[in-house]
Coordinates of C-alpha atoms in Angstrom, one line a residue:
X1 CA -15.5 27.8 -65.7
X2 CA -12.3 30.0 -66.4
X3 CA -10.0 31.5 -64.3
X4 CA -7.3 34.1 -65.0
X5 CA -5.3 32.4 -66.8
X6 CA -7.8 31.4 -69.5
X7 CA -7.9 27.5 -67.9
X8 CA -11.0 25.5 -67.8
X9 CA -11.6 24.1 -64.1
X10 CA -14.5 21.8 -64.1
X11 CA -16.8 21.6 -60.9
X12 CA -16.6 18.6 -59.6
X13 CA -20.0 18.1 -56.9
X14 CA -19.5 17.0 -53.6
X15 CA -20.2 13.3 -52.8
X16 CA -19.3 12.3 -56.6
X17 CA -15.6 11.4 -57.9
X18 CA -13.2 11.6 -55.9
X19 CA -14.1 15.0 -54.3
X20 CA -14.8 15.4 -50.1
X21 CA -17.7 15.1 -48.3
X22 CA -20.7 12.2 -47.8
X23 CA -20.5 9.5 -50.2
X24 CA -16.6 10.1 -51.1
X25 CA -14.5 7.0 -52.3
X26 CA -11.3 6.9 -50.2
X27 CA -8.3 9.0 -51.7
X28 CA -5.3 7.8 -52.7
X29 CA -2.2 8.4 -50.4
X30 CA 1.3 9.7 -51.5
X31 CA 2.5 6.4 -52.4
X32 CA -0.7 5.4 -53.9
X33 CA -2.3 3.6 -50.9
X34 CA -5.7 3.6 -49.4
X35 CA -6.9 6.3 -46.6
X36 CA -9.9 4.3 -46.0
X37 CA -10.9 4.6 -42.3
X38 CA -10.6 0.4 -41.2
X39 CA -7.5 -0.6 -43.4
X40 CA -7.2 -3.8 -45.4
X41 CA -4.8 -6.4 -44.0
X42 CA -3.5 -9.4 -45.3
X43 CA -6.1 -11.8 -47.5
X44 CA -7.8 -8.0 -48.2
X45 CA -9.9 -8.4 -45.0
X46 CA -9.8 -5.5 -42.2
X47 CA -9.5 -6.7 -38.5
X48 CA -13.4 -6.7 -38.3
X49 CA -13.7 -8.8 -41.0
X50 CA -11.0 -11.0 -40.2
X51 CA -12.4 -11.3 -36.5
X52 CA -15.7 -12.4 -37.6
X53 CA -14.2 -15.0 -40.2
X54 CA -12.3 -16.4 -37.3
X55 CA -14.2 -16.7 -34.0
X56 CA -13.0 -17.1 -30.7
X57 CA -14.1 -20.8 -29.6
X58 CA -16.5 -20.6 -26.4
X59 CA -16.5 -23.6 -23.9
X60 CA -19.1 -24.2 -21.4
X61 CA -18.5 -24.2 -17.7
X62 CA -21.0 -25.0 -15.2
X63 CA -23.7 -23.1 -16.6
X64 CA -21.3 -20.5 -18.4
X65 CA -19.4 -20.2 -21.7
X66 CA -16.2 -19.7 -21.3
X67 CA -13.7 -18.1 -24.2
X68 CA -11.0 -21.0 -24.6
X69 CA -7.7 -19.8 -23.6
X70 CA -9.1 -18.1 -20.4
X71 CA -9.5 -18.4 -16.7
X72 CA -12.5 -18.0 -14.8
X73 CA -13.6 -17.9 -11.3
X74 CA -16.8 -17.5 -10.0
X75 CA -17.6 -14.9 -7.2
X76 CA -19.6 -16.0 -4.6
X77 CA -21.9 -13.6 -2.3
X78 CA -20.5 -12.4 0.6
X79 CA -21.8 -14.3 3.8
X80 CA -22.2 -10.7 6.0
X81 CA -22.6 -7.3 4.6
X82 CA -19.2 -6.2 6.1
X83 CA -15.9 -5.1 4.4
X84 CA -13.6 -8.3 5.6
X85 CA -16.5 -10.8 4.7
X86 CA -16.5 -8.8 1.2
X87 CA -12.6 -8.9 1.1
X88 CA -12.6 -12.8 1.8
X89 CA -15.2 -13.3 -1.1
X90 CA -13.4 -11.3 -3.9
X91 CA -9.8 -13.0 -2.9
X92 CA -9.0 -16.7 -2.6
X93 CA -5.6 -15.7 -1.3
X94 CA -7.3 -12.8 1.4
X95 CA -5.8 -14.1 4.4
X96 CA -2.0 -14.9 2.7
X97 CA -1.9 -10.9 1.5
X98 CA -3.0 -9.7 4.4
X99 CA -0.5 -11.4 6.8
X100 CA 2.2 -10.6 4.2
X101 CA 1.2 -6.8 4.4
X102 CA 1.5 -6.9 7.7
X103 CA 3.9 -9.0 8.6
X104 CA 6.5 -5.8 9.5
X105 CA 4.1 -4.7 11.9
X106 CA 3.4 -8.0 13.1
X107 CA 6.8 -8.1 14.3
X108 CA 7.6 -4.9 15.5
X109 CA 4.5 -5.5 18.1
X110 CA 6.0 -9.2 18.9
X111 CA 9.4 -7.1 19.4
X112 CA 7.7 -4.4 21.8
X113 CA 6.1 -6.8 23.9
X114 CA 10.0 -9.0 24.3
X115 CA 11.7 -5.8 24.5
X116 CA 9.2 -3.1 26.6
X117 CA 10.5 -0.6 23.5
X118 CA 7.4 0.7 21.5
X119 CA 8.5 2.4 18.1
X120 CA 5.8 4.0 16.6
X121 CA 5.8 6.6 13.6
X122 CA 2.9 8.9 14.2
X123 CA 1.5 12.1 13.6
X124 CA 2.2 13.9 17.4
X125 CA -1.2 14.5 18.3
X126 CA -2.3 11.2 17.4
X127 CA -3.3 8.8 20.2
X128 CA -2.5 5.8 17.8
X129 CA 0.4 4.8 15.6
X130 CA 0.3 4.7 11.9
X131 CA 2.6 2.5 11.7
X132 CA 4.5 0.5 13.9
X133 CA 8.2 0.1 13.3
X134 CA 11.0 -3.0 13.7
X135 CA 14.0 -3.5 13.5
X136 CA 14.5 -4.1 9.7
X137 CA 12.6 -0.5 9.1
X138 CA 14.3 1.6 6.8
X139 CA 15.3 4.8 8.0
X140 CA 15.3 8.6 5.9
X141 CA 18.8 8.0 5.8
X142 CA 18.4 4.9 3.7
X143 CA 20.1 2.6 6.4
X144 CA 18.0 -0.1 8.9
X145 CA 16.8 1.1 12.3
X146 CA 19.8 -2.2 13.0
X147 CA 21.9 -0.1 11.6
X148 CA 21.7 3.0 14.3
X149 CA 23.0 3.3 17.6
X150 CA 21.6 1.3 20.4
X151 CA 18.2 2.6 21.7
X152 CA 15.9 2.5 24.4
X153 CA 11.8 3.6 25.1
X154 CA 13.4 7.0 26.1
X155 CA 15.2 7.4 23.0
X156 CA 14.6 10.6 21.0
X157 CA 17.6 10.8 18.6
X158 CA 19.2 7.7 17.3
X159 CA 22.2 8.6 15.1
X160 CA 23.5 6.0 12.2
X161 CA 26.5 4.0 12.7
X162 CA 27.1 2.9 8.8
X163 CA 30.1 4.8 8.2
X164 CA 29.7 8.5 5.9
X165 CA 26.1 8.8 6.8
X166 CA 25.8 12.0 8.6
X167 CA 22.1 10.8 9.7
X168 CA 21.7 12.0 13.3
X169 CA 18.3 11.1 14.3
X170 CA 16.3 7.6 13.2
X171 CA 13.3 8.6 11.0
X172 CA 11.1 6.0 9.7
X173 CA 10.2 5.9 5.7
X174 CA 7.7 4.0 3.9
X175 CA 9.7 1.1 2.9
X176 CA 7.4 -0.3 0.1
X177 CA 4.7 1.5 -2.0
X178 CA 1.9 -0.7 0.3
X179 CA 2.6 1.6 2.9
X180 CA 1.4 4.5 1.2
X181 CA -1.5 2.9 -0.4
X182 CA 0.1 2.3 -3.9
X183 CA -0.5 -1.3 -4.1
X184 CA -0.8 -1.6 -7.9
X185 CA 3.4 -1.1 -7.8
X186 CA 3.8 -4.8 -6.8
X187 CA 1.6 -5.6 -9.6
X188 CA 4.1 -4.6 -12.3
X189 CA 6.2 -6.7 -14.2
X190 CA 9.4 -7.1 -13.1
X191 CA 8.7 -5.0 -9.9
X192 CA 11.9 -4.3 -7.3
X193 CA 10.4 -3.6 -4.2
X194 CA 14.2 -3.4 -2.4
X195 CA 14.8 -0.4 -5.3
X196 CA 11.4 1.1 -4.5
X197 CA 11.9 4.7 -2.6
X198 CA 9.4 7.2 -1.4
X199 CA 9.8 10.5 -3.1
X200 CA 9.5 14.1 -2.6
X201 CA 7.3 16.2 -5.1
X202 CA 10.6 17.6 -6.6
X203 CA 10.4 14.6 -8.1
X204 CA 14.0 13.0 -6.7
X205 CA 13.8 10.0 -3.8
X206 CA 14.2 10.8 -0.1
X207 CA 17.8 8.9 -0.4
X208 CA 18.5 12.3 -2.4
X209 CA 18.0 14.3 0.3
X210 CA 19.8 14.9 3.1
X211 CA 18.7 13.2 6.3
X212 CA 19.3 15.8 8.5
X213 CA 18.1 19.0 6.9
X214 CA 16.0 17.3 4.3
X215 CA 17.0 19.4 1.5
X216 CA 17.8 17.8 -2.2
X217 CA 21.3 17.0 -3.1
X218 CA 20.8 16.7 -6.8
X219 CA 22.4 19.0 -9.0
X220 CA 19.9 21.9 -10.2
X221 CA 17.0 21.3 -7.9
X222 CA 15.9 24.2 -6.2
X223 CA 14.0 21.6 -3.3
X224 CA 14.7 23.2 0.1
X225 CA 12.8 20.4 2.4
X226 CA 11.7 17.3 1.7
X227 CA 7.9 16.9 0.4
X228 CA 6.3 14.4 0.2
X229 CA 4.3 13.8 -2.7
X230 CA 2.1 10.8 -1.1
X231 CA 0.1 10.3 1.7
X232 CA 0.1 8.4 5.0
X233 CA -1.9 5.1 4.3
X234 CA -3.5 5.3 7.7
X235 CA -4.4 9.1 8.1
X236 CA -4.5 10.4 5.3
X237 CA -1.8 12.9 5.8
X238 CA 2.1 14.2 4.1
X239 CA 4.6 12.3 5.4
X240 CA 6.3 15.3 6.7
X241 CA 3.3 15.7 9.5
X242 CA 4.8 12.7 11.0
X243 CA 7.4 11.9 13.7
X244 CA 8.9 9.1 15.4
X245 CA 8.8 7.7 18.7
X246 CA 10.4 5.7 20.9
X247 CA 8.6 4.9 23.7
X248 CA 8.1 2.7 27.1
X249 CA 4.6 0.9 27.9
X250 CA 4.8 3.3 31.0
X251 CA 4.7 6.6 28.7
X252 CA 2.5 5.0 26.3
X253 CA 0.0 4.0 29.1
X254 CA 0.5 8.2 29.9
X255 CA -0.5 9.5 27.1
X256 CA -3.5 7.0 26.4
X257 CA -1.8 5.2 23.8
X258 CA -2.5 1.0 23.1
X259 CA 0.2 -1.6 24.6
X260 CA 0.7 -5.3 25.2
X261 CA -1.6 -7.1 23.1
X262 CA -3.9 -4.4 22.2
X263 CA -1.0 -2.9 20.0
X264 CA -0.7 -6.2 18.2
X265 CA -2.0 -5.3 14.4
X266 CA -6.1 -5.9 14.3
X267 CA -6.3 -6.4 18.1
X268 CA -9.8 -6.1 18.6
X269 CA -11.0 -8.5 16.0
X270 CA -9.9 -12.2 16.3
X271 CA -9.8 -13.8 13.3
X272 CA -8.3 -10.7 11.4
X273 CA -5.7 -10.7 14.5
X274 CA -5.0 -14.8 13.8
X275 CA -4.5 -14.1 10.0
X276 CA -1.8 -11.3 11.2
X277 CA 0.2 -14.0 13.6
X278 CA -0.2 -17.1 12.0
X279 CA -1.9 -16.6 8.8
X280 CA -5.2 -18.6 9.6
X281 CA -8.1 -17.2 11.1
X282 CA -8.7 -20.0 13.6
X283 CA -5.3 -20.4 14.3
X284 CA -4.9 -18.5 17.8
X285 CA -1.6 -20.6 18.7
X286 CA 0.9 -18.1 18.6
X287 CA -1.7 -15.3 20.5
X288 CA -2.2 -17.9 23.3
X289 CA 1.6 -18.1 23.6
X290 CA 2.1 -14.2 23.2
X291 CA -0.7 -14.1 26.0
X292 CA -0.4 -17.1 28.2
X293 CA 2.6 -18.9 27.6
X294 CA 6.5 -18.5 28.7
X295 CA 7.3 -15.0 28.0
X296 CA 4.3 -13.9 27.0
X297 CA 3.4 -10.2 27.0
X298 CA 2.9 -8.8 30.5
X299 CA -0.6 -7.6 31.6
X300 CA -1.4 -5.0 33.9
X301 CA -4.4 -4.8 36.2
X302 CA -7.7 -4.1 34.1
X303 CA -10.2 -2.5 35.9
X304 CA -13.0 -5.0 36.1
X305 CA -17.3 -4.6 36.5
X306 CA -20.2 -2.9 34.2
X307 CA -19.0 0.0 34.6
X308 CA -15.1 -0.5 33.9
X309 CA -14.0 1.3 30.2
X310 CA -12.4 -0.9 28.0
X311 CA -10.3 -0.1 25.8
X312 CA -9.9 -1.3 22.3
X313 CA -7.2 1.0 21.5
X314 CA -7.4 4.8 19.9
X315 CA -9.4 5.1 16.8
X316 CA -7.7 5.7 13.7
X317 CA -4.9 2.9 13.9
X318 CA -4.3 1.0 10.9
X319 CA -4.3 -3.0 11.6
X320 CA -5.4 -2.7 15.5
X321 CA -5.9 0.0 18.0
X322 CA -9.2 0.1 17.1
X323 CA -9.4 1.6 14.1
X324 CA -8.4 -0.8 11.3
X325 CA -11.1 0.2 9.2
X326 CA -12.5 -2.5 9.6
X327 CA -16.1 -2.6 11.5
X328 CA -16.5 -6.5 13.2
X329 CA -20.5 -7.6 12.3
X330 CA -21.5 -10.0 15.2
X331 CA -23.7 -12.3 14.6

């Protein structure tokens, strides 16, 4: 064949040669190497080759084999078909976690029942708290609830004392990415959680916004009110649907929300309650002393008989109240 020019171009077929399609050899690169698919590595062999020339030694354990090198640990059948007999199964380490994720509330019910304060953070027309709040809470302002004016269960705006902080009114903030569900954060390498911060969806941390009209301070952003761009671990709902109170087991008892021992975190199932306080299910020591012993949490008259209502606390609560999300299986 001749073109214009009065050049021969031979036809070179498809699949023959060096030319495209099924059957081609691999063309050359620039610099002369190969563009085959699975490149060649050292010794000429690709990583297939090289994998199967060099098997990974198996070991046998129990009546499993084992690659050498790794861990194993075999997962035992849940005794009950209910979420904590589940939870316990899948994790050696259940009950250490779940004290440690609830140790803050832990203590901010011990300190409620000392103190007759309740500080809840709560969505207002919510008869539980989502979360219960101490005195080592971080506020919207960045600063610890210790670091705000004095307070009492009648409280409704406690400024900051830390000097330059124009925070006027205590607002509770997820102070770690459990609180907000994210629990793969602590999983990271090299994971802060004291540099963690909630944001907003403009994409800047709450500590860039002002506490008091919630607008960002950075340079350039256009964000008017703090949004958050997460959701409440126990409801389900924006941060900014949320409020916090302070308030007295008289008011509480008023508006038909849990106190004394039913606010404690997982009050209406034992052994999860145990794991909260002393980090052992069958460990009831420290509830017997909460309860019984010197200084132990006041209790009111309970209405007694069949008939009597009792309550477990509202539904909806994370850790206690009720509505852990966890549903007790009796046997």
């Amino acid at each position: 064949m001749s073109d214009t020019s009065g050049e021969k171009k031979a036809l070179v077929p498809a699949g023959k040669g060096r030319g495209s399609g099924r059957g081609a050899g691999p063309v050359p690169g620039p610099s002369g190497q190969s563009r085959a698919m699975v490149p060649r590595g050292r010794g000429g062999m690709n990583p297939l080759e090289a994998a199967a020339a060099n098997p990974i030694p198996f070991k046998k354990v129990g009546d499993m084999l084992v690659p050498e090198g790794y861990t194993m640990r075999e997962v035992k059948p849940a005794d009950k078909y209910d979420v904590v007999s589940f939870a316990r199964a899948m994790n050696d380490d259940f009950a250490p976690k779940l004290k440690k994720l609830f140790d803050y509330e832990t203590e901010a019910a011990v300190e409620a029942q000392k103190t007759g304060i309740y500080i809840g953070w709560r969505c207002p027309e919510f008869k539980h708290d989502c979360q219960r709040v101490n005195r080592k809470s971080r506020c919207f302002c960045d600063h610890l609830l210790d670091e705000h004016a004095s307070y009492n269960g009648k409280s409704v705006r406690v400024p900051c004392k830390v000097g330059g902080c124009p925070c006027k009114a205590y607002s509770w903030i997820p102070n770690r990415p459990e609180d907000i569900g994210e629990f793969w954060f602590a999983r990271r390498r090299n994971f802060d959680v004291t540099k963690w911060r909630a944001k907003c969806k403009c994409k800047h941390t709450h500590d860039f916004h002002d506490p008091n009209s919630r607008r960002c301070r950075t340079a350039g952003c256009g964000c008017g009110h703090f949004n958050s761009d997460f959701l409440c671990a126990a409801c389900d709902r924006h941060y900014e649907l949320h409020e916090t109170f302070f308030d007295t087991e008289d008011s509480r008892r008023q508006q038909g929300l849990p106190v004394g021992q039913e606010w404690l975190p997982f009050a209406e199932m034992p052994d999860l309650r145990n794991i909260a306080l002393t980090g052992h299910e069958e460990d009831d020591s420290r509830y017997l002393a909460l309860t019984q012993g010197e200084g132990s949490i006041p209790q009111y008259v309970r209405p007694a008989g069949n008939d009597a209502v009792v309550n477990f606390g509202a539904s909806g609560s994370r850790g206690g109240g009720g509505g852990s999300g966890f549903k007790p299986v009796y046997d």
